[in-house]
Amino acid sequence: MGAAYFPLTAFLLLVIAGCGGLKSENEKLKEEIVDVSAENEKLRKELNALKSENSKMHMRVAQLHLEIAALYQEIQNLQKDLEAFKAQLKGGDRRDKKT
C-alpha cells in the first residue's frame, strides 16, 4: 500500500515545487514590469522635455525668418538708395563736363 502512495506523493511534491518556481518567476516578472514602467516614465519625461525644446526652437526659427525678411527688405532699400546716389553722381558728372 505504501508503494501506491509513492507516485501520488512524488506528483504532489513536483506540483508544489512547480508552483514555487512559478511564484518565483512571477515575482521576477513583476520586478521587471516595475523596472520597465520606471524607465518608461523616465523616457516619457525626456520626450516631453524634448517636445518643449522643439517647440521653442520652432518659435526661434520663425523669429529668425522674420528678422531675415526685415534684413532683406533693408538691403533692397539700401540698393535702391545706392542706385539713386550713383545716378546723381552720373548726372553731376555730366553737368560738370558740359560746363
PDB file of N, CA and C in Angstrom:
ATOM      1  N   MET A   1       0.807  -1.182   0.000  1.00  0.00           N
ATOM      2  CA  MET A   1       0.000   0.000   0.000  1.00  0.00           C
ATOM      3  C   MET A   1       0.858   1.256   0.000  1.00  0.00           C
ATOM      4  N   GLY A   2       1.996   1.205   0.666  1.00  0.00           N
ATOM      5  CA  GLY A   2       2.904   2.333   0.671  1.00  0.00           C
ATOM      6  C   GLY A   2       3.415   2.639  -0.722  1.00  0.00           C
ATOM      7  N   ALA A   3       3.531   1.616  -1.534  1.00  0.00           N
ATOM      8  CA  ALA A   3       4.002   1.806  -2.903  1.00  0.00           C
ATOM      9  C   ALA A   3       2.983   2.582  -3.725  1.00  0.00           C
ATOM     10  N   ALA A   4       1.719   2.438  -3.404  1.00  0.00           N
ATOM     11  CA  ALA A   4       0.664   3.144  -4.139  1.00  0.00           C
ATOM     12  C   ALA A   4       0.698   4.630  -3.832  1.00  0.00           C
ATOM     13  N   TYR A   5       1.097   4.998  -2.648  1.00  0.00           N
ATOM     14  CA  TYR A   5       1.144   6.409  -2.275  1.00  0.00           C
ATOM     15  C   TYR A   5       2.402   7.122  -2.762  1.00  0.00           C
ATOM     16  N   PHE A   6       3.435   6.342  -3.071  1.00  0.00           N
ATOM     17  CA  PHE A   6       4.698   6.960  -3.515  1.00  0.00           C
ATOM     18  C   PHE A   6       4.527   7.797  -4.780  1.00  0.00           C
ATOM     19  N   PRO A   7       3.898   7.263  -5.840  1.00  0.00           N
ATOM     20  CA  PRO A   7       3.724   8.105  -7.034  1.00  0.00           C
ATOM     21  C   PRO A   7       2.862   9.341  -6.751  1.00  0.00           C
ATOM     22  N   LEU A   8       1.843   9.186  -5.941  1.00  0.00           N
ATOM     23  CA  LEU A   8       0.998  10.329  -5.617  1.00  0.00           C
ATOM     24  C   LEU A   8       1.779  11.365  -4.817  1.00  0.00           C
ATOM     25  N   THR A   9       2.591  10.901  -3.869  1.00  0.00           N
ATOM     26  CA  THR A   9       3.405  11.809  -3.077  1.00  0.00           C
ATOM     27  C   THR A   9       4.441  12.509  -3.957  1.00  0.00           C
ATOM     28  N   ALA A  10       5.065  11.769  -4.841  1.00  0.00           N
ATOM     29  CA  ALA A  10       6.053  12.348  -5.754  1.00  0.00           C
ATOM     30  C   ALA A  10       5.393  13.393  -6.655  1.00  0.00           C
ATOM     31  N   PHE A  11       4.211  13.077  -7.150  1.00  0.00           N
ATOM     32  CA  PHE A  11       3.481  14.017  -8.003  1.00  0.00           C
ATOM     33  C   PHE A  11       3.146  15.301  -7.246  1.00  0.00           C
ATOM     34  N   LEU A  12       2.681  15.164  -6.025  1.00  0.00           N
ATOM     35  CA  LEU A  12       2.352  16.333  -5.215  1.00  0.00           C
ATOM     36  C   LEU A  12       3.591  17.178  -4.931  1.00  0.00           C
ATOM     37  N   LEU A  13       4.724  16.541  -4.663  1.00  0.00           N
ATOM     38  CA  LEU A  13       5.968  17.283  -4.442  1.00  0.00           C
ATOM     39  C   LEU A  13       6.391  18.043  -5.699  1.00  0.00           C
ATOM     40  N   LEU A  14       6.238  17.406  -6.848  1.00  0.00           N
ATOM     41  CA  LEU A  14       6.577  18.085  -8.119  1.00  0.00           C
ATOM     42  C   LEU A  14       5.642  19.273  -8.366  1.00  0.00           C
ATOM     43  N   VAL A  15       4.367  19.110  -8.064  1.00  0.00           N
ATOM     44  CA  VAL A  15       3.411  20.200  -8.263  1.00  0.00           C
ATOM     45  C   VAL A  15       3.747  21.363  -7.324  1.00  0.00           C
ATOM     46  N   ILE A  16       4.033  21.037  -6.080  1.00  0.00           N
ATOM     47  CA  ILE A  16       4.366  22.083  -5.106  1.00  0.00           C
ATOM     48  C   ILE A  16       5.653  22.798  -5.517  1.00  0.00           C
ATOM     49  N   ALA A  17       6.661  22.028  -5.952  1.00  0.00           N
ATOM     50  CA  ALA A  17       7.917  22.630  -6.407  1.00  0.00           C
ATOM     51  C   ALA A  17       7.676  23.478  -7.649  1.00  0.00           C
ATOM     52  N   GLY A  18       6.827  22.981  -8.533  1.00  0.00           N
ATOM     53  CA  GLY A  18       6.496  23.745  -9.746  1.00  0.00           C
ATOM     54  C   GLY A  18       5.789  25.043  -9.405  1.00  0.00           C
ATOM     55  N   CYS A  19       4.903  24.993  -8.451  1.00  0.00           N
ATOM     56  CA  CYS A  19       4.199  26.207  -8.029  1.00  0.00           C
ATOM     57  C   CYS A  19       5.172  27.202  -7.427  1.00  0.00           C
ATOM     58  N   GLY A  20       6.130  26.692  -6.649  1.00  0.00           N
ATOM     59  CA  GLY A  20       7.144  27.586  -6.077  1.00  0.00           C
ATOM     60  C   GLY A  20       7.963  28.237  -7.172  1.00  0.00           C
ATOM     61  N   GLY A  21       8.299  27.476  -8.194  1.00  0.00           N
ATOM     62  CA  GLY A  21       9.038  28.027  -9.337  1.00  0.00           C
ATOM     63  C   GLY A  21       8.216  29.068 -10.070  1.00  0.00           C
ATOM     64  N   LEU A  22       6.936  28.799 -10.212  1.00  0.00           N
ATOM     65  CA  LEU A  22       6.056  29.764 -10.878  1.00  0.00           C
ATOM     66  C   LEU A  22       5.933  31.043 -10.065  1.00  0.00           C
ATOM     67  N   LYS A  23       5.849  30.897  -8.742  1.00  0.00           N
ATOM     68  CA  LYS A  23       5.774  32.085  -7.893  1.00  0.00           C
ATOM     69  C   LYS A  23       7.043  32.909  -8.013  1.00  0.00           C
ATOM     70  N   SER A  24       8.181  32.219  -8.051  1.00  0.00           N
ATOM     71  CA  SER A  24       9.455  32.919  -8.190  1.00  0.00           C
ATOM     72  C   SER A  24       9.527  33.636  -9.539  1.00  0.00           C
ATOM     73  N   GLU A  25       9.116  32.943 -10.582  1.00  0.00           N
ATOM     74  CA  GLU A  25       9.116  33.556 -11.924  1.00  0.00           C
ATOM     75  C   GLU A  25       8.144  34.735 -11.971  1.00  0.00           C
ATOM     76  N   ASN A  26       6.998  34.570 -11.319  1.00  0.00           N
ATOM     77  CA  ASN A  26       6.006  35.636 -11.267  1.00  0.00           C
ATOM     78  C   ASN A  26       6.584  36.872 -10.576  1.00  0.00           C
ATOM     79  N   GLU A  27       7.301  36.690  -9.477  1.00  0.00           N
ATOM     80  CA  GLU A  27       7.925  37.803  -8.766  1.00  0.00           C
ATOM     81  C   GLU A  27       8.970  38.496  -9.637  1.00  0.00           C
ATOM     82  N   LYS A  28       9.760  37.702 -10.358  1.00  0.00           N
ATOM     83  CA  LYS A  28      10.776  38.284 -11.248  1.00  0.00           C
ATOM     84  C   LYS A  28      10.105  39.129 -12.323  1.00  0.00           C
ATOM     85  N   LEU A  29       9.016  38.597 -12.888  1.00  0.00           N
ATOM     86  CA  LEU A  29       8.305  39.341 -13.929  1.00  0.00           C
ATOM     87  C   LEU A  29       7.699  40.629 -13.379  1.00  0.00           C
ATOM     88  N   LYS A  30       7.178  40.569 -12.159  1.00  0.00           N
ATOM     89  CA  LYS A  30       6.625  41.785 -11.542  1.00  0.00           C
ATOM     90  C   LYS A  30       7.720  42.833 -11.353  1.00  0.00           C
ATOM     91  N   GLU A  31       8.901  42.388 -10.916  1.00  0.00           N
ATOM     92  CA  GLU A  31      10.014  43.320 -10.746  1.00  0.00           C
ATOM     93  C   GLU A  31      10.419  43.930 -12.089  1.00  0.00           C
ATOM     94  N   GLU A  32      10.438  43.100 -13.126  1.00  0.00           N
ATOM     95  CA  GLU A  32      10.780  43.612 -14.462  1.00  0.00           C
ATOM     96  C   GLU A  32       9.748  44.629 -14.932  1.00  0.00           C
ATOM     97  N   ILE A  33       8.479  44.355 -14.639  1.00  0.00           N
ATOM     98  CA  ILE A  33       7.417  45.285 -15.030  1.00  0.00           C
ATOM     99  C   ILE A  33       7.603  46.617 -14.318  1.00  0.00           C
ATOM    100  N   VAL A  34       7.943  46.560 -13.036  1.00  0.00           N
ATOM    101  CA  VAL A  34       8.175  47.796 -12.280  1.00  0.00           C
ATOM    102  C   VAL A  34       9.365  48.548 -12.872  1.00  0.00           C
ATOM    103  N   ASP A  35      10.447  47.828 -13.205  1.00  0.00           N
ATOM    104  CA  ASP A  35      11.626  48.472 -13.802  1.00  0.00           C
ATOM    105  C   ASP A  35      11.302  49.092 -15.155  1.00  0.00           C
ATOM    106  N   VAL A  36      10.566  48.344 -15.973  1.00  0.00           N
ATOM    107  CA  VAL A  36      10.204  48.851 -17.302  1.00  0.00           C
ATOM    108  C   VAL A  36       9.282  50.059 -17.170  1.00  0.00           C
ATOM    109  N   SER A  37       8.363  50.007 -16.220  1.00  0.00           N
ATOM    110  CA  SER A  37       7.458  51.144 -16.005  1.00  0.00           C
ATOM    111  C   SER A  37       8.229  52.386 -15.569  1.00  0.00           C
ATOM    112  N   ALA A  38       9.210  52.187 -14.690  1.00  0.00           N
ATOM    113  CA  ALA A  38      10.023  53.328 -14.244  1.00  0.00           C
ATOM    114  C   ALA A  38      10.817  53.904 -15.413  1.00  0.00           C
ATOM    115  N   GLU A  39      11.406  53.039 -16.229  1.00  0.00           N
ATOM    116  CA  GLU A  39      12.163  53.502 -17.397  1.00  0.00           C
ATOM    117  C   GLU A  39      11.238  54.202 -18.389  1.00  0.00           C
ATOM    118  N   ASN A  40      10.034  53.656 -18.559  1.00  0.00           N
ATOM    119  CA  ASN A  40       9.049  54.257 -19.458  1.00  0.00           C
ATOM    120  C   ASN A  40       8.683  55.665 -18.988  1.00  0.00           C
ATOM    121  N   GLU A  41       8.494  55.830 -17.696  1.00  0.00           N
ATOM    122  CA  GLU A  41       8.153  57.146 -17.138  1.00  0.00           C
ATOM    123  C   GLU A  41       9.304  58.126 -17.344  1.00  0.00           C
ATOM    124  N   LYS A  42      10.517  57.643 -17.130  1.00  0.00           N
ATOM    125  CA  LYS A  42      11.699  58.491 -17.348  1.00  0.00           C
ATOM    126  C   LYS A  42      11.778  58.941 -18.805  1.00  0.00           C
ATOM    127  N   LEU A  43      11.557  57.998 -19.717  1.00  0.00           N
ATOM    128  CA  LEU A  43      11.598  58.324 -21.150  1.00  0.00           C
ATOM    129  C   LEU A  43      10.462  59.262 -21.536  1.00  0.00           C
ATOM    130  N   ARG A  44       9.300  59.091 -20.912  1.00  0.00           N
ATOM    131  CA  ARG A  44       8.160  59.979 -21.194  1.00  0.00           C
ATOM    132  C   ARG A  44       8.504  61.409 -20.787  1.00  0.00           C
ATOM    133  N   LYS A  45       9.156  61.556 -19.627  1.00  0.00           N
ATOM    134  CA  LYS A  45       9.559  62.898 -19.176  1.00  0.00           C
ATOM    135  C   LYS A  45      10.588  63.501 -20.130  1.00  0.00           C
ATOM    136  N   GLU A  46      11.555  62.687 -20.572  1.00  0.00           N
ATOM    137  CA  GLU A  46      12.561  63.175 -21.522  1.00  0.00           C
ATOM    138  C   GLU A  46      11.903  63.586 -22.839  1.00  0.00           C
ATOM    139  N   LEU A  47      10.939  62.781 -23.290  1.00  0.00           N
ATOM    140  CA  LEU A  47      10.227  63.097 -24.531  1.00  0.00           C
ATOM    141  C   LEU A  47       9.479  64.420 -24.403  1.00  0.00           C
ATOM    142  N   ASN A  48       8.810  64.623 -23.281  1.00  0.00           N
ATOM    143  CA  ASN A  48       8.090  65.885 -23.069  1.00  0.00           C
ATOM    144  C   ASN A  48       9.054  67.069 -23.041  1.00  0.00           C
ATOM    145  N   ALA A  49      10.225  66.876 -22.419  1.00  0.00           N
ATOM    146  CA  ALA A  49      11.231  67.947 -22.397  1.00  0.00           C
ATOM    147  C   ALA A  49      11.710  68.249 -23.815  1.00  0.00           C
ATOM    148  N   LEU A  50      11.931  67.202 -24.612  1.00  0.00           N
ATOM    149  CA  LEU A  50      12.372  67.401 -25.997  1.00  0.00           C
ATOM    150  C   LEU A  50      11.286  68.066 -26.838  1.00  0.00           C
ATOM    151  N   LYS A  51      10.035  67.694 -26.607  1.00  0.00           N
ATOM    152  CA  LYS A  51       8.935  68.341 -27.329  1.00  0.00           C
ATOM    153  C   LYS A  51       8.880  69.827 -26.998  1.00  0.00           C
ATOM    154  N   SER A  52       9.068  70.148 -25.732  1.00  0.00           N
ATOM    155  CA  SER A  52       9.053  71.541 -25.301  1.00  0.00           C
ATOM    156  C   SER A  52      10.202  72.303 -25.952  1.00  0.00           C
ATOM    157  N   GLU A  53      11.382  71.703 -25.950  1.00  0.00           N
ATOM    158  CA  GLU A  53      12.551  72.343 -26.571  1.00  0.00           C
ATOM    159  C   GLU A  53      12.339  72.513 -28.069  1.00  0.00           C
ATOM    160  N   ASN A  54      11.742  71.511 -28.696  1.00  0.00           N
ATOM    161  CA  ASN A  54      11.460  71.579 -30.128  1.00  0.00           C
ATOM    162  C   ASN A  54      10.491  72.717 -30.434  1.00  0.00           C
ATOM    163  N   SER A  55       9.488  72.877 -29.595  1.00  0.00           N
ATOM    164  CA  SER A  55       8.521  73.958 -29.769  1.00  0.00           C
ATOM    165  C   SER A  55       9.206  75.319 -29.656  1.00  0.00           C
ATOM    166  N   LYS A  56      10.099  75.449 -28.670  1.00  0.00           N
ATOM    167  CA  LYS A  56      10.833  76.704 -28.513  1.00  0.00           C
ATOM    168  C   LYS A  56      11.709  76.973 -29.729  1.00  0.00           C
ATOM    169  N   MET A  57      12.316  75.927 -30.276  1.00  0.00           N
ATOM    170  CA  MET A  57      13.172  76.094 -31.456  1.00  0.00           C
ATOM    171  C   MET A  57      12.347  76.534 -32.657  1.00  0.00           C
ATOM    172  N   HIS A  58      11.142  75.978 -32.788  1.00  0.00           N
ATOM    173  CA  HIS A  58      10.280  76.391 -33.902  1.00  0.00           C
ATOM    174  C   HIS A  58       9.948  77.876 -33.794  1.00  0.00           C
ATOM    175  N   MET A  59       9.671  78.336 -32.567  1.00  0.00           N
ATOM    176  CA  MET A  59       9.382  79.766 -32.385  1.00  0.00           C
ATOM    177  C   MET A  59      10.617  80.597 -32.722  1.00  0.00           C
ATOM    178  N   ARG A  60      11.784  80.121 -32.319  1.00  0.00           N
ATOM    179  CA  ARG A  60      13.029  80.856 -32.596  1.00  0.00           C
ATOM    180  C   ARG A  60      13.293  80.906 -34.099  1.00  0.00           C
ATOM    181  N   VAL A  61      13.065  79.790 -34.786  1.00  0.00           N
ATOM    182  CA  VAL A  61      13.270  79.758 -36.236  1.00  0.00           C
ATOM    183  C   VAL A  61      12.305  80.728 -36.924  1.00  0.00           C
ATOM    184  N   ALA A  62      11.058  80.763 -36.475  1.00  0.00           N
ATOM    185  CA  ALA A  62      10.087  81.700 -37.052  1.00  0.00           C
ATOM    186  C   ALA A  62      10.533  83.141 -36.824  1.00  0.00           C
ATOM    187  N   GLN A  63      11.049  83.405 -35.640  1.00  0.00           N
ATOM    188  CA  GLN A  63      11.545  84.754 -35.334  1.00  0.00           C
ATOM    189  C   GLN A  63      12.730  85.099 -36.242  1.00  0.00           C
ATOM    190  N   LEU A  64      13.627  84.152 -36.453  1.00  0.00           N
ATOM    191  CA  LEU A  64      14.780  84.396 -37.322  1.00  0.00           C
ATOM    192  C   LEU A  64      14.343  84.625 -38.769  1.00  0.00           C
ATOM    193  N   HIS A  65      13.311  83.906 -39.198  1.00  0.00           N
ATOM    194  CA  HIS A  65      12.791  84.131 -40.560  1.00  0.00           C
ATOM    195  C   HIS A  65      12.270  85.561 -40.703  1.00  0.00           C
ATOM    196  N   LEU A  66      11.592  86.040 -39.675  1.00  0.00           N
ATOM    197  CA  LEU A  66      11.102  87.424 -39.723  1.00  0.00           C
ATOM    198  C   LEU A  66      12.264  88.413 -39.758  1.00  0.00           C
ATOM    199  N   GLU A  67      13.296  88.152 -38.978  1.00  0.00           N
ATOM    200  CA  GLU A  67      14.469  89.028 -38.967  1.00  0.00           C
ATOM    201  C   GLU A  67      15.167  89.006 -40.323  1.00  0.00           C
ATOM    202  N   ILE A  68      15.250  87.824 -40.929  1.00  0.00           N
ATOM    203  CA  ILE A  68      15.875  87.703 -42.256  1.00  0.00           C
ATOM    204  C   ILE A  68      15.076  88.492 -43.286  1.00  0.00           C
ATOM    205  N   ALA A  69      13.754  88.392 -43.216  1.00  0.00           N
ATOM    206  CA  ALA A  69      12.906  89.134 -44.159  1.00  0.00           C
ATOM    207  C   ALA A  69      13.102  90.634 -43.978  1.00  0.00           C
ATOM    208  N   ALA A  70      13.196  91.092 -42.738  1.00  0.00           N
ATOM    209  CA  ALA A  70      13.403  92.521 -42.480  1.00  0.00           C
ATOM    210  C   ALA A  70      14.774  92.959 -43.002  1.00  0.00           C
ATOM    211  N   LEU A  71      15.789  92.139 -42.794  1.00  0.00           N
ATOM    212  CA  LEU A  71      17.128  92.477 -43.301  1.00  0.00           C
ATOM    213  C   LEU A  71      17.157  92.481 -44.822  1.00  0.00           C
ATOM    214  N   TYR A  72      16.459  91.555 -45.435  1.00  0.00           N
ATOM    215  CA  TYR A  72      16.395  91.511 -46.892  1.00  0.00           C
ATOM    216  C   TYR A  72      15.743  92.790 -47.428  1.00  0.00           C
ATOM    217  N   GLN A  73      14.670  93.210 -46.770  1.00  0.00           N
ATOM    218  CA  GLN A  73      13.997  94.453 -47.176  1.00  0.00           C
ATOM    219  C   GLN A  73      14.937  95.646 -47.000  1.00  0.00           C
ATOM    220  N   GLU A  74      15.681  95.657 -45.911  1.00  0.00           N
ATOM    221  CA  GLU A  74      16.632  96.751 -45.680  1.00  0.00           C
ATOM    222  C   GLU A  74      17.726  96.762 -46.748  1.00  0.00           C
ATOM    223  N   ILE A  75      18.189  95.591 -47.138  1.00  0.00           N
ATOM    224  CA  ILE A  75      19.207  95.501 -48.207  1.00  0.00           C
ATOM    225  C   ILE A  75      18.642  96.040 -49.505  1.00  0.00           C
ATOM    226  N   GLN A  76      17.407  95.678 -49.815  1.00  0.00           N
ATOM    227  CA  GLN A  76      16.792  96.187 -51.048  1.00  0.00           C
ATOM    228  C   GLN A  76      16.688  97.712 -51.006  1.00  0.00           C
ATOM    229  N   ASN A  77      16.301  98.255 -49.866  1.00  0.00           N
ATOM    230  CA  ASN A  77      16.199  99.713 -49.739  1.00  0.00           C
ATOM    231  C   ASN A  77      17.575 100.362 -49.900  1.00  0.00           C
ATOM    232  N   LEU A  78      18.604  99.767 -49.320  1.00  0.00           N
ATOM    233  CA  LEU A  78      19.959 100.302 -49.459  1.00  0.00           C
ATOM    234  C   LEU A  78      20.434 100.233 -50.912  1.00  0.00           C
ATOM    235  N   GLN A  79      20.076  99.142 -51.606  1.00  0.00           N
ATOM    236  CA  GLN A  79      20.454  99.034 -53.019  1.00  0.00           C
ATOM    237  C   GLN A  79      19.769 100.120 -53.845  1.00  0.00           C
ATOM    238  N   LYS A  80      18.503 100.402 -53.549  1.00  0.00           N
ATOM    239  CA  LYS A  80      17.797 101.470 -54.261  1.00  0.00           C
ATOM    240  C   LYS A  80      18.451 102.816 -53.980  1.00  0.00           C
ATOM    241  N   ASP A  81      18.796 103.045 -52.708  1.00  0.00           N
ATOM    242  CA  ASP A  81      19.467 104.303 -52.351  1.00  0.00           C
ATOM    243  C   ASP A  81      20.809 104.419 -53.062  1.00  0.00           C
ATOM    244  N   LEU A  82      21.538 103.315 -53.145  1.00  0.00           N
ATOM    245  CA  LEU A  82      22.842 103.318 -53.819  1.00  0.00           C
ATOM    246  C   LEU A  82      22.673 103.612 -55.302  1.00  0.00           C
ATOM    247  N   GLU A  83      21.691 103.010 -55.937  1.00  0.00           N
ATOM    248  CA  GLU A  83      21.441 103.264 -57.353  1.00  0.00           C
ATOM    249  C   GLU A  83      21.055 104.730 -57.576  1.00  0.00           C
ATOM    250  N   ALA A  84      20.241 105.275 -56.688  1.00  0.00           N
ATOM    251  CA  ALA A  84      19.852 106.684 -56.808  1.00  0.00           C
ATOM    252  C   ALA A  84      21.068 107.586 -56.628  1.00  0.00           C
ATOM    253  N   PHE A  85      21.932 107.240 -55.669  1.00  0.00           N
ATOM    254  CA  PHE A  85      23.139 108.023 -55.438  1.00  0.00           C
ATOM    255  C   PHE A  85      24.068 107.958 -56.653  1.00  0.00           C
ATOM    256  N   LYS A  86      24.203 106.765 -57.248  1.00  0.00           N
ATOM    257  CA  LYS A  86      25.032 106.613 -58.448  1.00  0.00           C
ATOM    258  C   LYS A  86      24.466 107.453 -59.590  1.00  0.00           C
ATOM    259  N   ALA A  87      23.151 107.452 -59.711  1.00  0.00           N
ATOM    260  CA  ALA A  87      22.517 108.234 -60.775  1.00  0.00           C
ATOM    261  C   ALA A  87      22.765 109.730 -60.555  1.00  0.00           C
ATOM    262  N   GLN A  88      22.731 110.170 -59.300  1.00  0.00           N
ATOM    263  CA  GLN A  88      23.007 111.577 -59.005  1.00  0.00           C
ATOM    264  C   GLN A  88      24.450 111.905 -59.351  1.00  0.00           C
ATOM    265  N   LEU A  89      25.362 111.003 -59.026  1.00  0.00           N
ATOM    266  CA  LEU A  89      26.776 111.241 -59.345  1.00  0.00           C
ATOM    267  C   LEU A  89      26.980 111.330 -60.855  1.00  0.00           C
ATOM    268  N   LYS A  90      26.359 110.435 -61.593  1.00  0.00           N
ATOM    269  CA  LYS A  90      26.490 110.466 -63.045  1.00  0.00           C
ATOM    270  C   LYS A  90      25.891 111.749 -63.610  1.00  0.00           C
ATOM    271  N   GLY A  91      24.777 112.147 -63.070  1.00  0.00           N
ATOM    272  CA  GLY A  91      24.138 113.401 -63.510  1.00  0.00           C
ATOM    273  C   GLY A  91      25.021 114.592 -63.181  1.00  0.00           C
ATOM    274  N   GLY A  92      25.672 114.588 -62.045  1.00  0.00           N
ATOM    275  CA  GLY A  92      26.571 115.659 -61.652  1.00  0.00           C
ATOM    276  C   GLY A  92      27.791 115.671 -62.537  1.00  0.00           C
ATOM    277  N   ASP A  93      28.315 114.506 -62.897  1.00  0.00           N
ATOM    278  CA  ASP A  93      29.483 114.411 -63.793  1.00  0.00           C
ATOM    279  C   ASP A  93      29.129 114.957 -65.158  1.00  0.00           C
ATOM    280  N   ARG A  94      27.942 114.713 -65.632  1.00  0.00           N
ATOM    281  CA  ARG A  94      27.539 115.199 -66.952  1.00  0.00           C
ATOM    282  C   ARG A  94      27.439 116.726 -66.950  1.00  0.00           C
ATOM    283  N   ARG A  95      26.909 117.264 -65.865  1.00  0.00           N
ATOM    284  CA  ARG A  95      26.800 118.715 -65.766  1.00  0.00           C
ATOM    285  C   ARG A  95      28.185 119.359 -65.719  1.00  0.00           C
ATOM    286  N   ASP A  96      29.080 118.719 -64.962  1.00  0.00           N
ATOM    287  CA  ASP A  96      30.452 119.256 -64.874  1.00  0.00           C
ATOM    288  C   ASP A  96      31.136 119.232 -66.221  1.00  0.00           C
ATOM    289  N   LYS A  97      30.912 118.192 -67.008  1.00  0.00           N
ATOM    290  CA  LYS A  97      31.563 118.095 -68.318  1.00  0.00           C
ATOM    291  C   LYS A  97      30.983 119.090 -69.299  1.00  0.00           C
ATOM    292  N   LYS A  98      29.698 119.422 -69.162  1.00  0.00           N
ATOM    293  CA  LYS A  98      29.050 120.352 -70.064  1.00  0.00           C
ATOM    294  C   LYS A  98      29.520 121.783 -69.796  1.00  0.00           C
ATOM    295  N   THR A  99      29.879 122.054 -68.595  1.00  0.00           N
ATOM    296  CA  THR A  99      30.286 123.411 -68.240  1.00  0.00           C
ATOM    297  C   THR A  99      31.662 123.726 -68.577  1.00  0.00           C
TER     298      THR A  99
END
